[in-house]
Amino acid sequence: TYTDAVKDELIYTQVDATGAVLLREVVDDGARPLGGPTEANEVVGLDSVIFFDENGLVNVLYQNGTHADLWHGIRNGADNWVITPVRQGGAGYGFFVDVATDSDGTIWVAEYIYDRSADDLTTLDVWPF
């Protein structure tokens, strides 16, 4: 995955051993409603990480950089991504996201949280997904 900085989109790509692109899909186009008929494009896809769930589906965790929120995308078929916010709020979530799976299949997420109101500006948070 990578961020298309020109279009502010999160892109999922598969390539072969030669580097030729086999598949390119938009996970998140950054479009968000403004409460009316118009939309705003937000910067999405920062610090993205790919992982597979217990069903073998492609998942990606990434930051919405406009609001510093952590988002989740899951691929439910060809060019079919469902995106949802995971962590939002006053603190900044989704910095340097990483994922690991332990021996019992639990998926663990690690991320840095930046909170200007906290005594410690940054916190490393690790939690089961």
Coordinates of C-alpha atoms in Angstrom, one line a residue:
T1 CA 0.0 0.0 0.0
Y2 CA 1.1 3.6 -0.5
T3 CA -0.4 7.1 -0.5
D4 CA -1.0 8.8 -3.8
A5 CA 0.0 12.2 -2.6
V6 CA -1.3 13.9 -5.7
K7 CA -4.9 12.5 -5.3
D8 CA -4.7 12.0 -1.5
E9 CA -5.7 8.3 -1.9
L10 CA -4.6 5.1 -0.3
I11 CA -3.6 2.6 -3.0
Y12 CA -3.3 -1.2 -2.8
T13 CA -1.0 -2.7 -5.4
Q14 CA 0.1 -6.2 -6.2
V15 CA 3.3 -6.7 -8.3
D16 CA 5.1 -9.7 -9.8
A17 CA 8.7 -10.6 -9.3
T18 CA 9.8 -8.3 -12.1
G19 CA 8.0 -5.3 -10.5
A20 CA 5.2 -5.3 -13.1
V21 CA 1.9 -4.1 -11.6
L22 CA -0.7 -6.9 -11.6
L23 CA -3.4 -5.0 -9.6
R24 CA -4.0 -1.5 -8.5
E25 CA -7.0 -0.6 -6.4
V26 CA -8.1 2.5 -4.4
V27 CA -8.6 1.5 -0.7
D28 CA -9.7 5.0 0.4
D29 CA -10.2 8.0 -1.9
G30 CA -10.1 10.5 1.0
A31 CA -13.6 11.8 0.2
R32 CA -15.6 12.7 3.3
P33 CA -19.0 14.4 3.4
L34 CA -19.1 17.9 4.8
G35 CA -22.6 17.6 6.1
G36 CA -24.2 18.8 2.8
P37 CA -23.9 18.1 -0.9
T38 CA -20.2 18.7 -1.0
E39 CA -17.2 16.6 0.0
A40 CA -13.7 17.3 1.2
N41 CA -10.7 15.3 0.3
E42 CA -8.6 14.3 3.3
V43 CA -5.1 13.0 3.4
V44 CA -5.4 9.2 3.9
G45 CA -3.0 6.3 3.9
L46 CA -0.2 7.5 6.0
D47 CA 1.8 4.8 7.9
S48 CA -0.2 2.0 6.3
V49 CA 0.5 -1.6 7.1
I50 CA -1.0 -4.7 5.4
F51 CA -2.0 -8.0 7.1
F52 CA -4.2 -11.0 6.5
D53 CA -7.0 -11.9 8.9
E54 CA -8.0 -15.4 10.0
N55 CA -10.1 -15.7 6.8
G56 CA -7.2 -14.8 4.5
L57 CA -8.7 -11.4 3.6
V58 CA -6.3 -8.5 2.9
N59 CA -6.6 -5.8 5.7
V60 CA -4.8 -2.5 6.0
L61 CA -4.5 -0.2 8.9
Y62 CA -3.6 3.4 8.1
Q63 CA -3.8 7.0 9.3
N64 CA -6.1 9.7 8.2
G65 CA -3.6 12.4 8.4
T66 CA -6.1 15.3 8.2
H67 CA -7.5 14.3 11.7
A68 CA -4.7 11.9 12.9
D69 CA -7.2 9.1 13.2
L70 CA -6.6 5.4 12.7
W71 CA -8.6 3.7 10.0
H72 CA -9.1 0.1 8.9
G73 CA -9.8 -1.2 5.3
I74 CA -10.7 -4.7 4.4
R75 CA -10.8 -6.1 0.9
N76 CA -14.0 -8.0 0.3
G77 CA -13.4 -8.9 -3.3
A78 CA -12.0 -7.3 -6.5
D79 CA -12.0 -3.5 -6.0
N80 CA -14.3 -3.8 -3.1
W81 CA -12.9 -2.2 0.1
V82 CA -14.8 -1.5 3.3
I83 CA -13.3 1.3 5.4
T84 CA -14.1 2.2 9.0
P85 CA -12.5 4.4 11.6
V86 CA -10.8 2.5 14.5
R87 CA -9.5 5.2 16.8
Q88 CA -10.6 8.8 16.7
G89 CA -10.6 11.7 19.2
G90 CA -8.5 14.5 20.7
A91 CA -5.2 12.6 20.6
G92 CA -3.4 11.8 17.4
Y93 CA -3.7 8.1 16.5
G94 CA -2.1 5.9 13.8
F95 CA 1.5 7.0 13.9
F96 CA 4.0 4.3 12.9
V97 CA 1.4 1.5 12.9
D98 CA 2.6 -2.1 12.9
V99 CA 0.8 -5.4 13.2
A100 CA 1.8 -8.9 14.5
T101 CA 0.0 -12.2 15.0
D102 CA 0.9 -14.4 18.0
S103 CA 0.8 -18.2 18.1
D104 CA -2.9 -18.3 19.1
G105 CA -3.9 -16.1 16.1
T106 CA -4.5 -12.9 18.0
I107 CA -3.7 -9.9 15.8
W108 CA -1.8 -7.2 17.8
V109 CA -1.6 -3.6 16.8
A110 CA 1.2 -1.2 17.9
E111 CA 1.0 2.5 17.3
Y112 CA 2.3 5.7 18.7
I113 CA -0.2 8.2 20.0
Y114 CA 0.6 11.9 20.1
D115 CA -1.4 13.8 22.8
R116 CA -0.5 17.4 23.4
S117 CA -2.6 17.4 26.6
A118 CA -0.7 14.5 28.2
D119 CA 2.4 14.9 30.3
D120 CA 4.2 12.5 28.0
L121 CA 3.7 13.8 24.4
T122 CA 3.9 10.3 22.9
T123 CA 2.8 6.9 24.1
L124 CA 3.4 3.5 22.5
D125 CA 0.1 1.6 22.6
V126 CA -0.2 -2.1 21.9
W127 CA -3.6 -3.7 21.8
P128 CA -5.4 -6.7 20.3
F129 CA -7.3 -6.0 17.1

